[in-house]
Amino acid sequence: MKGNILIADDEDMIRELINITLSKEGFTCFQAASAEEGLEIINKHKLDLALLDIMMPGRSGIDLLKDIKEATPDTTVLMITAMNDMDTALSCIHYGAEDYITKPFNLDRVLLTVKNTLEKRRLVLENKEYQSNLEQKVREQTEVIRTVMGEINLAYEHTLVALIRALDAREKEVGSHSERVMSYARLLAKAAGISEDELIIIGKGALLHDIGKIGVSDNILLKPAKLDDSEWEIMRQHPSIGFDILSGIRYFAGAAELVLHHHERWDGNGYPGNLKGEDIPISARIFALVDTLDAMTSDRPYRKALTFEAVLDEVTRCRSKQFDPGLVDLFLSVPKIEWENAAGKRL
């Protein structure tokens, strides 16, 4: 076992005896007759351990102990004290000393104490280094995980957009209805003071609102004529189908709620749950308004797009019936230009 050791004691004989004993064991020893000399050695050499006499002329061993702990906290310190000064030796533990050695001392005992103390120091430093390395590895792995999760989420988003565009194309949508209502929903939700995390969920739900139409046959979905009662019964199942598809995927768990309830009405006459008023999730209440906005301002096979003013009239007419009255007021307060910017088109 090797190490650099400071021996600070004003008695030459004691310093030399300890020096000889420790040097024989391969330790490199530095001697100081005072705290001032000891401080000079501390500033010049990297020390593993210091043996400090408590009572020295001038500054005491306690002062030197404080200097060491301030300059090199990892240096272990053993105090040397007379038998009649035990209280002072014990107080040194409070200042960071590891242990103490009493005078007169047995040199073999001193050697054993030094070895045991340095072994303990080695284990402490190894553990500290291990913890430091572990923390660094955890940080590195966390960053890797974040990167991978970001890539996975990005892949989800790209796949999602491609799927929704395919669904919109299936219904002969001009442009992307789902992407527009996603932008509209985020705009209105932000105006309503919805948190950023919830905005993301609402955006996903709006984009996916008609995912359940995967389970509706083309004969019904693309029927040019009015649907009969049995066909409407099938069509009304698409929110539940969409919810079943998404609720099992944790990434879409929050969005599934909007998908399930996006055809509910404020007066309770919607579907599939006939929810009424504030029992309807706010995400679905927001969506009901923006879906109407996009439906009315988009071309349909049976009519041209209506004006933005017509939308305002319809929303006002259906206040407290189809739509949440508080959200209607908020909807009406959003300038037309903001809706156009969200949609990327003139209204």
PDB file of C-alpha atoms in Angstrom, residues 81-331:
ATOM      1  CA  THR A  81      -3.084  14.039  21.077  1.00  0.00           C
ATOM      2  CA  ALA A  82      -2.041  13.493  24.659  1.00  0.00           C
ATOM      3  CA  MET A  83      -4.186  11.287  26.874  1.00  0.00           C
ATOM      4  CA  ASN A  84      -5.286  14.291  28.917  1.00  0.00           C
ATOM      5  CA  ASP A  85      -6.680  16.142  25.895  1.00  0.00           C
ATOM      6  CA  MET A  86      -9.302  13.641  24.720  1.00  0.00           C
ATOM      7  CA  ASP A  87     -12.139  16.162  24.576  1.00  0.00           C
ATOM      8  CA  THR A  88     -10.214  18.267  22.070  1.00  0.00           C
ATOM      9  CA  ALA A  89      -9.401  15.179  19.994  1.00  0.00           C
ATOM     10  CA  LEU A  90     -13.055  14.219  19.862  1.00  0.00           C
ATOM     11  CA  SER A  91     -14.033  17.744  18.810  1.00  0.00           C
ATOM     12  CA  CYS A  92     -11.664  17.357  15.855  1.00  0.00           C
ATOM     13  CA  ILE A  93     -13.967  14.654  14.483  1.00  0.00           C
ATOM     14  CA  HIS A  94     -16.539  17.406  14.065  1.00  0.00           C
ATOM     15  CA  TYR A  95     -14.107  19.322  11.861  1.00  0.00           C
ATOM     16  CA  GLY A  96     -13.498  16.342   9.621  1.00  0.00           C
ATOM     17  CA  ALA A  97     -10.784  14.247  11.296  1.00  0.00           C
ATOM     18  CA  GLU A  98     -11.192  10.516  10.732  1.00  0.00           C
ATOM     19  CA  ASP A  99      -9.736   9.379  14.066  1.00  0.00           C
ATOM     20  CA  TYR A 100      -7.064  10.192  16.621  1.00  0.00           C
ATOM     21  CA  ILE A 101      -3.888   8.612  18.040  1.00  0.00           C
ATOM     22  CA  THR A 102      -2.923   9.143  21.680  1.00  0.00           C
ATOM     23  CA  LYS A 103       0.535   9.809  23.081  1.00  0.00           C
ATOM     24  CA  PRO A 104       2.532   7.917  24.098  1.00  0.00           C
ATOM     25  CA  PHE A 105       1.778   5.576  21.220  1.00  0.00           C
ATOM     26  CA  ASN A 106       2.822   2.157  20.001  1.00  0.00           C
ATOM     27  CA  LEU A 107       4.376   2.431  16.529  1.00  0.00           C
ATOM     28  CA  ASP A 108       2.834  -0.850  15.397  1.00  0.00           C
ATOM     29  CA  ARG A 109      -0.530   0.507  16.451  1.00  0.00           C
ATOM     30  CA  VAL A 110       0.127   3.721  14.522  1.00  0.00           C
ATOM     31  CA  LEU A 111       1.026   1.711  11.398  1.00  0.00           C
ATOM     32  CA  LEU A 112      -2.123  -0.420  11.683  1.00  0.00           C
ATOM     33  CA  THR A 113      -4.309   2.646  12.176  1.00  0.00           C
ATOM     34  CA  VAL A 114      -2.746   4.354   9.153  1.00  0.00           C
ATOM     35  CA  LYS A 115      -3.232   1.281   6.956  1.00  0.00           C
ATOM     36  CA  ASN A 116      -6.829   0.773   8.062  1.00  0.00           C
ATOM     37  CA  THR A 117      -7.616   4.452   7.578  1.00  0.00           C
ATOM     38  CA  LEU A 118      -6.123   4.529   4.080  1.00  0.00           C
ATOM     39  CA  GLU A 119      -7.954   1.346   3.126  1.00  0.00           C
ATOM     40  CA  LYS A 120     -11.208   2.908   4.262  1.00  0.00           C
ATOM     41  CA  ARG A 121     -10.326   6.057   2.267  1.00  0.00           C
ATOM     42  CA  ARG A 122      -9.625   3.938  -0.820  1.00  0.00           C
ATOM     43  CA  LEU A 123     -13.016   2.257  -0.552  1.00  0.00           C
ATOM     44  CA  VAL A 124     -14.799   5.581  -0.030  1.00  0.00           C
ATOM     45  CA  LEU A 125     -13.077   7.155  -3.057  1.00  0.00           C
ATOM     46  CA  GLU A 126     -13.766   4.104  -5.213  1.00  0.00           C
ATOM     47  CA  ASN A 127     -17.416   4.241  -4.235  1.00  0.00           C
ATOM     48  CA  LYS A 128     -17.525   7.972  -4.934  1.00  0.00           C
ATOM     49  CA  GLU A 129     -15.947   7.411  -8.340  1.00  0.00           C
ATOM     50  CA  TYR A 130     -18.338   4.556  -9.031  1.00  0.00           C
ATOM     51  CA  GLN A 131     -21.301   6.769  -8.104  1.00  0.00           C
ATOM     52  CA  SER A 132     -19.956   9.560 -10.277  1.00  0.00           C
ATOM     53  CA  ASN A 133     -19.466   7.198 -13.215  1.00  0.00           C
ATOM     54  CA  LEU A 134     -22.865   5.671 -12.591  1.00  0.00           C
ATOM     55  CA  GLU A 135     -24.527   9.086 -12.591  1.00  0.00           C
ATOM     56  CA  GLN A 136     -22.718   9.945 -15.817  1.00  0.00           C
ATOM     57  CA  LYS A 137     -23.811   6.661 -17.378  1.00  0.00           C
ATOM     58  CA  VAL A 138     -27.384   7.276 -16.228  1.00  0.00           C
ATOM     59  CA  ARG A 139     -27.284  10.731 -17.806  1.00  0.00           C
ATOM     60  CA  GLU A 140     -25.869   9.294 -21.011  1.00  0.00           C
ATOM     61  CA  GLN A 141     -28.431   6.482 -21.113  1.00  0.00           C
ATOM     62  CA  THR A 142     -31.227   8.927 -20.320  1.00  0.00           C
ATOM     63  CA  GLU A 143     -30.149  11.071 -23.244  1.00  0.00           C
ATOM     64  CA  VAL A 144     -30.051   8.010 -25.495  1.00  0.00           C
ATOM     65  CA  ILE A 145     -33.538   7.002 -24.344  1.00  0.00           C
ATOM     66  CA  ARG A 146     -34.837  10.522 -24.932  1.00  0.00           C
ATOM     67  CA  THR A 147     -33.362  10.511 -28.404  1.00  0.00           C
ATOM     68  CA  VAL A 148     -34.816   7.103 -29.212  1.00  0.00           C
ATOM     69  CA  MET A 149     -38.216   8.053 -27.787  1.00  0.00           C
ATOM     70  CA  GLY A 150     -38.121  11.248 -29.816  1.00  0.00           C
ATOM     71  CA  GLU A 151     -37.412   9.228 -32.943  1.00  0.00           C
ATOM     72  CA  ILE A 152     -40.191   6.780 -32.071  1.00  0.00           C
ATOM     73  CA  ASN A 153     -42.638   9.624 -31.467  1.00  0.00           C
ATOM     74  CA  LEU A 154     -41.582  11.231 -34.745  1.00  0.00           C
ATOM     75  CA  ALA A 155     -42.139   7.916 -36.519  1.00  0.00           C
ATOM     76  CA  TYR A 156     -45.563   7.708 -34.826  1.00  0.00           C
ATOM     77  CA  GLU A 157     -46.392  11.209 -36.050  1.00  0.00           C
ATOM     78  CA  HIS A 158     -45.297  10.514 -39.622  1.00  0.00           C
ATOM     79  CA  THR A 159     -47.176   7.210 -39.718  1.00  0.00           C
ATOM     80  CA  LEU A 160     -50.194   8.876 -38.182  1.00  0.00           C
ATOM     81  CA  VAL A 161     -50.294  11.695 -40.718  1.00  0.00           C
ATOM     82  CA  ALA A 162     -49.894   9.244 -43.611  1.00  0.00           C
ATOM     83  CA  LEU A 163     -52.734   7.089 -42.284  1.00  0.00           C
ATOM     84  CA  ILE A 164     -55.060  10.040 -41.754  1.00  0.00           C
ATOM     85  CA  ARG A 165     -54.340  11.427 -45.212  1.00  0.00           C
ATOM     86  CA  ALA A 166     -55.236   8.021 -46.627  1.00  0.00           C
ATOM     87  CA  LEU A 167     -58.528   8.077 -44.683  1.00  0.00           C
ATOM     88  CA  ASP A 168     -59.317  11.598 -45.873  1.00  0.00           C
ATOM     89  CA  ALA A 169     -58.549  10.542 -49.449  1.00  0.00           C
ATOM     90  CA  ARG A 170     -60.883   7.581 -49.034  1.00  0.00           C
ATOM     91  CA  GLU A 171     -63.739   9.996 -48.331  1.00  0.00           C
ATOM     92  CA  LYS A 172     -62.721  12.171 -51.289  1.00  0.00           C
ATOM     93  CA  GLU A 173     -61.743  15.021 -48.933  1.00  0.00           C
ATOM     94  CA  VAL A 174     -60.261  18.068 -50.654  1.00  0.00           C
ATOM     95  CA  GLY A 175     -56.960  18.785 -48.918  1.00  0.00           C
ATOM     96  CA  SER A 176     -56.668  17.302 -45.457  1.00  0.00           C
ATOM     97  CA  HIS A 177     -59.721  17.814 -43.294  1.00  0.00           C
ATOM     98  CA  SER A 178     -58.106  16.052 -40.324  1.00  0.00           C
ATOM     99  CA  GLU A 179     -54.971  18.187 -40.366  1.00  0.00           C
ATOM    100  CA  ARG A 180     -57.027  21.376 -40.591  1.00  0.00           C
ATOM    101  CA  VAL A 181     -59.258  20.480 -37.646  1.00  0.00           C
ATOM    102  CA  MET A 182     -56.144  19.578 -35.672  1.00  0.00           C
ATOM    103  CA  SER A 183     -54.804  23.094 -36.251  1.00  0.00           C
ATOM    104  CA  TYR A 184     -58.178  24.655 -35.494  1.00  0.00           C
ATOM    105  CA  ALA A 185     -58.573  22.609 -32.306  1.00  0.00           C
ATOM    106  CA  ARG A 186     -55.132  23.612 -31.033  1.00  0.00           C
ATOM    107  CA  LEU A 187     -55.930  27.273 -31.742  1.00  0.00           C
ATOM    108  CA  LEU A 188     -59.225  27.232 -29.840  1.00  0.00           C
ATOM    109  CA  ALA A 189     -57.812  25.109 -27.007  1.00  0.00           C
ATOM    110  CA  LYS A 190     -54.913  27.528 -26.585  1.00  0.00           C
ATOM    111  CA  ALA A 191     -57.362  30.428 -26.441  1.00  0.00           C
ATOM    112  CA  ALA A 192     -59.216  28.491 -23.719  1.00  0.00           C
ATOM    113  CA  GLY A 193     -56.043  28.335 -21.618  1.00  0.00           C
ATOM    114  CA  ILE A 194     -55.417  24.614 -22.104  1.00  0.00           C
ATOM    115  CA  SER A 195     -51.921  23.523 -21.031  1.00  0.00           C
ATOM    116  CA  GLU A 196     -49.266  22.684 -23.613  1.00  0.00           C
ATOM    117  CA  ASP A 197     -49.345  18.978 -22.706  1.00  0.00           C
ATOM    118  CA  GLU A 198     -53.115  18.899 -23.192  1.00  0.00           C
ATOM    119  CA  LEU A 199     -52.786  20.812 -26.465  1.00  0.00           C
ATOM    120  CA  ILE A 200     -50.651  17.985 -27.810  1.00  0.00           C
ATOM    121  CA  ILE A 201     -53.256  15.418 -26.749  1.00  0.00           C
ATOM    122  CA  ILE A 202     -56.105  17.429 -28.257  1.00  0.00           C
ATOM    123  CA  GLY A 203     -54.126  17.780 -31.482  1.00  0.00           C
ATOM    124  CA  LYS A 204     -53.665  14.017 -31.702  1.00  0.00           C
ATOM    125  CA  GLY A 205     -57.335  13.410 -30.942  1.00  0.00           C
ATOM    126  CA  ALA A 206     -58.478  15.897 -33.573  1.00  0.00           C
ATOM    127  CA  LEU A 207     -56.187  14.360 -36.161  1.00  0.00           C
ATOM    128  CA  LEU A 208     -57.504  10.883 -35.339  1.00  0.00           C
ATOM    129  CA  HIS A 209     -61.157  11.734 -34.759  1.00  0.00           C
ATOM    130  CA  ASP A 210     -62.423   9.635 -37.685  1.00  0.00           C
ATOM    131  CA  ILE A 211     -59.986   6.712 -37.333  1.00  0.00           C
ATOM    132  CA  GLY A 212     -62.978   4.497 -36.483  1.00  0.00           C
ATOM    133  CA  LYS A 213     -64.278   4.892 -40.037  1.00  0.00           C
ATOM    134  CA  ILE A 214     -61.783   2.169 -40.919  1.00  0.00           C
ATOM    135  CA  GLY A 215     -64.518  -0.135 -39.640  1.00  0.00           C
ATOM    136  CA  VAL A 216     -67.234   1.351 -41.842  1.00  0.00           C
ATOM    137  CA  SER A 217     -67.724  -0.120 -45.294  1.00  0.00           C
ATOM    138  CA  ASP A 218     -67.304   1.989 -48.423  1.00  0.00           C
ATOM    139  CA  ASN A 219     -70.909   1.242 -49.369  1.00  0.00           C
ATOM    140  CA  ILE A 220     -72.032   3.296 -46.383  1.00  0.00           C
ATOM    141  CA  LEU A 221     -69.155   5.752 -46.073  1.00  0.00           C
ATOM    142  CA  LEU A 222     -69.202   6.779 -49.733  1.00  0.00           C
ATOM    143  CA  LYS A 223     -72.929   6.406 -50.383  1.00  0.00           C
ATOM    144  CA  PRO A 224     -74.009   9.397 -52.527  1.00  0.00           C
ATOM    145  CA  ALA A 225     -77.572   9.291 -51.228  1.00  0.00           C
ATOM    146  CA  LYS A 226     -78.976   9.808 -47.743  1.00  0.00           C
ATOM    147  CA  LEU A 227     -78.258   6.978 -45.297  1.00  0.00           C
ATOM    148  CA  ASP A 228     -81.165   4.908 -44.027  1.00  0.00           C
ATOM    149  CA  ASP A 229     -81.686   4.158 -40.310  1.00  0.00           C
ATOM    150  CA  SER A 230     -79.711   0.912 -40.308  1.00  0.00           C
ATOM    151  CA  GLU A 231     -76.832   2.566 -42.155  1.00  0.00           C
ATOM    152  CA  TRP A 232     -76.818   5.445 -39.702  1.00  0.00           C
ATOM    153  CA  GLU A 233     -76.684   2.923 -36.872  1.00  0.00           C
ATOM    154  CA  ILE A 234     -73.493   1.520 -38.364  1.00  0.00           C
ATOM    155  CA  MET A 235     -72.053   4.973 -39.070  1.00  0.00           C
ATOM    156  CA  ARG A 236     -72.635   6.024 -35.454  1.00  0.00           C
ATOM    157  CA  GLN A 237     -70.398   3.198 -34.305  1.00  0.00           C
ATOM    158  CA  HIS A 238     -67.246   4.819 -35.673  1.00  0.00           C
ATOM    159  CA  PRO A 239     -66.406   6.817 -32.491  1.00  0.00           C
ATOM    160  CA  SER A 240     -66.512   3.615 -30.426  1.00  0.00           C
ATOM    161  CA  ILE A 241     -64.487   1.738 -33.029  1.00  0.00           C
ATOM    162  CA  GLY A 242     -61.901   4.514 -33.023  1.00  0.00           C
ATOM    163  CA  PHE A 243     -61.782   4.501 -29.219  1.00  0.00           C
ATOM    164  CA  ASP A 244     -61.237   0.730 -29.166  1.00  0.00           C
ATOM    165  CA  ILE A 245     -58.386   1.082 -31.662  1.00  0.00           C
ATOM    166  CA  LEU A 246     -56.598   3.836 -29.742  1.00  0.00           C
ATOM    167  CA  SER A 247     -57.289   3.086 -26.083  1.00  0.00           C
ATOM    168  CA  GLY A 248     -54.931   0.120 -26.119  1.00  0.00           C
ATOM    169  CA  ILE A 249     -52.033   2.263 -27.320  1.00  0.00           C
ATOM    170  CA  ARG A 250     -50.553   4.298 -24.459  1.00  0.00           C
ATOM    171  CA  TYR A 251     -49.227   6.946 -26.851  1.00  0.00           C
ATOM    172  CA  PHE A 252     -52.829   7.722 -27.890  1.00  0.00           C
ATOM    173  CA  ALA A 253     -54.579   7.145 -24.536  1.00  0.00           C
ATOM    174  CA  GLY A 254     -55.568  10.792 -23.986  1.00  0.00           C
ATOM    175  CA  ALA A 255     -56.549  11.298 -27.610  1.00  0.00           C
ATOM    176  CA  ALA A 256     -58.912   8.318 -27.460  1.00  0.00           C
ATOM    177  CA  GLU A 257     -61.292  10.285 -25.216  1.00  0.00           C
ATOM    178  CA  LEU A 258     -61.840  12.966 -27.868  1.00  0.00           C
ATOM    179  CA  VAL A 259     -62.295  10.306 -30.546  1.00  0.00           C
ATOM    180  CA  LEU A 260     -65.016   8.595 -28.491  1.00  0.00           C
ATOM    181  CA  HIS A 261     -66.996  11.747 -27.725  1.00  0.00           C
ATOM    182  CA  HIS A 262     -66.517  14.019 -30.736  1.00  0.00           C
ATOM    183  CA  HIS A 263     -70.177  13.608 -31.791  1.00  0.00           C
ATOM    184  CA  GLU A 264     -71.697  14.384 -28.387  1.00  0.00           C
ATOM    185  CA  ARG A 265     -73.918  17.491 -28.119  1.00  0.00           C
ATOM    186  CA  TRP A 266     -74.214  20.046 -25.322  1.00  0.00           C
ATOM    187  CA  ASP A 267     -77.984  19.304 -25.039  1.00  0.00           C
ATOM    188  CA  GLY A 268     -77.386  15.556 -24.628  1.00  0.00           C
ATOM    189  CA  ASN A 269     -78.695  14.517 -28.036  1.00  0.00           C
ATOM    190  CA  GLY A 270     -75.362  13.363 -29.421  1.00  0.00           C
ATOM    191  CA  TYR A 271     -73.744   9.942 -29.533  1.00  0.00           C
ATOM    192  CA  PRO A 272     -72.461   7.415 -28.537  1.00  0.00           C
ATOM    193  CA  GLY A 273     -72.953   8.250 -24.834  1.00  0.00           C
ATOM    194  CA  ASN A 274     -75.661  10.946 -24.933  1.00  0.00           C
ATOM    195  CA  LEU A 275     -73.442  12.975 -22.633  1.00  0.00           C
ATOM    196  CA  LYS A 276     -74.706  16.421 -21.704  1.00  0.00           C
ATOM    197  CA  GLY A 277     -73.064  19.753 -20.857  1.00  0.00           C
ATOM    198  CA  GLU A 278     -69.795  19.615 -18.975  1.00  0.00           C
ATOM    199  CA  ASP A 279     -69.983  15.824 -18.752  1.00  0.00           C
ATOM    200  CA  ILE A 280     -68.595  15.957 -22.280  1.00  0.00           C
ATOM    201  CA  PRO A 281     -64.772  16.203 -22.183  1.00  0.00           C
ATOM    202  CA  ILE A 282     -63.658  19.725 -23.043  1.00  0.00           C
ATOM    203  CA  SER A 283     -61.490  18.344 -25.850  1.00  0.00           C
ATOM    204  CA  ALA A 284     -64.601  16.954 -27.555  1.00  0.00           C
ATOM    205  CA  ARG A 285     -66.542  20.196 -26.966  1.00  0.00           C
ATOM    206  CA  ILE A 286     -63.734  22.165 -28.600  1.00  0.00           C
ATOM    207  CA  PHE A 287     -63.598  19.732 -31.490  1.00  0.00           C
ATOM    208  CA  ALA A 288     -67.350  19.985 -32.164  1.00  0.00           C
ATOM    209  CA  LEU A 289     -66.955  23.687 -32.957  1.00  0.00           C
ATOM    210  CA  VAL A 290     -63.869  23.450 -35.157  1.00  0.00           C
ATOM    211  CA  ASP A 291     -65.237  20.440 -37.027  1.00  0.00           C
ATOM    212  CA  THR A 292     -68.270  22.531 -37.936  1.00  0.00           C
ATOM    213  CA  LEU A 293     -65.983  25.350 -39.057  1.00  0.00           C
ATOM    214  CA  ASP A 294     -64.064  23.093 -41.422  1.00  0.00           C
ATOM    215  CA  ALA A 295     -67.097  21.208 -42.688  1.00  0.00           C
ATOM    216  CA  MET A 296     -68.938  24.398 -43.596  1.00  0.00           C
ATOM    217  CA  THR A 297     -65.968  26.162 -45.210  1.00  0.00           C
ATOM    218  CA  SER A 298     -64.940  23.175 -47.357  1.00  0.00           C
ATOM    219  CA  ASP A 299     -66.358  22.165 -50.742  1.00  0.00           C
ATOM    220  CA  ARG A 300     -68.690  19.179 -50.756  1.00  0.00           C
ATOM    221  CA  PRO A 301     -69.994  17.137 -53.723  1.00  0.00           C
ATOM    222  CA  TYR A 302     -73.465  18.566 -53.087  1.00  0.00           C
ATOM    223  CA  ARG A 303     -72.420  22.222 -52.402  1.00  0.00           C
ATOM    224  CA  LYS A 304     -69.647  24.779 -52.504  1.00  0.00           C
ATOM    225  CA  ALA A 305     -67.890  25.977 -49.387  1.00  0.00           C
ATOM    226  CA  LEU A 306     -69.907  28.404 -47.280  1.00  0.00           C
ATOM    227  CA  THR A 307     -68.643  31.736 -46.014  1.00  0.00           C
ATOM    228  CA  PHE A 308     -66.997  32.296 -42.656  1.00  0.00           C
ATOM    229  CA  GLU A 309     -69.908  34.568 -41.746  1.00  0.00           C
ATOM    230  CA  ALA A 310     -72.294  31.665 -42.339  1.00  0.00           C
ATOM    231  CA  VAL A 311     -70.258  29.632 -39.857  1.00  0.00           C
ATOM    232  CA  LEU A 312     -70.565  32.383 -37.248  1.00  0.00           C
ATOM    233  CA  ASP A 313     -74.346  32.466 -37.757  1.00  0.00           C
ATOM    234  CA  GLU A 314     -74.608  28.667 -37.438  1.00  0.00           C
ATOM    235  CA  VAL A 315     -72.430  28.516 -34.327  1.00  0.00           C
ATOM    236  CA  THR A 316     -74.480  31.284 -32.721  1.00  0.00           C
ATOM    237  CA  ARG A 317     -77.740  29.557 -33.650  1.00  0.00           C
ATOM    238  CA  CYS A 318     -76.599  26.272 -32.117  1.00  0.00           C
ATOM    239  CA  ARG A 319     -75.226  27.840 -28.921  1.00  0.00           C
ATOM    240  CA  SER A 320     -76.357  25.840 -25.870  1.00  0.00           C
ATOM    241  CA  LYS A 321     -77.843  23.193 -28.171  1.00  0.00           C
ATOM    242  CA  GLN A 322     -75.060  21.529 -30.081  1.00  0.00           C
ATOM    243  CA  PHE A 323     -72.217  23.609 -28.656  1.00  0.00           C
ATOM    244  CA  ASP A 324     -70.828  24.647 -25.264  1.00  0.00           C
ATOM    245  CA  PRO A 325     -72.037  28.290 -24.846  1.00  0.00           C
ATOM    246  CA  GLY A 326     -68.821  29.417 -23.150  1.00  0.00           C
ATOM    247  CA  LEU A 327     -66.706  27.971 -25.944  1.00  0.00           C
ATOM    248  CA  VAL A 328     -69.008  29.526 -28.528  1.00  0.00           C
ATOM    249  CA  ASP A 329     -68.286  32.968 -27.054  1.00  0.00           C
ATOM    250  CA  LEU A 330     -64.573  32.187 -27.169  1.00  0.00           C
ATOM    251  CA  PHE A 331     -64.841  30.864 -30.736  1.00  0.00           C
TER     252      PHE A 331
END
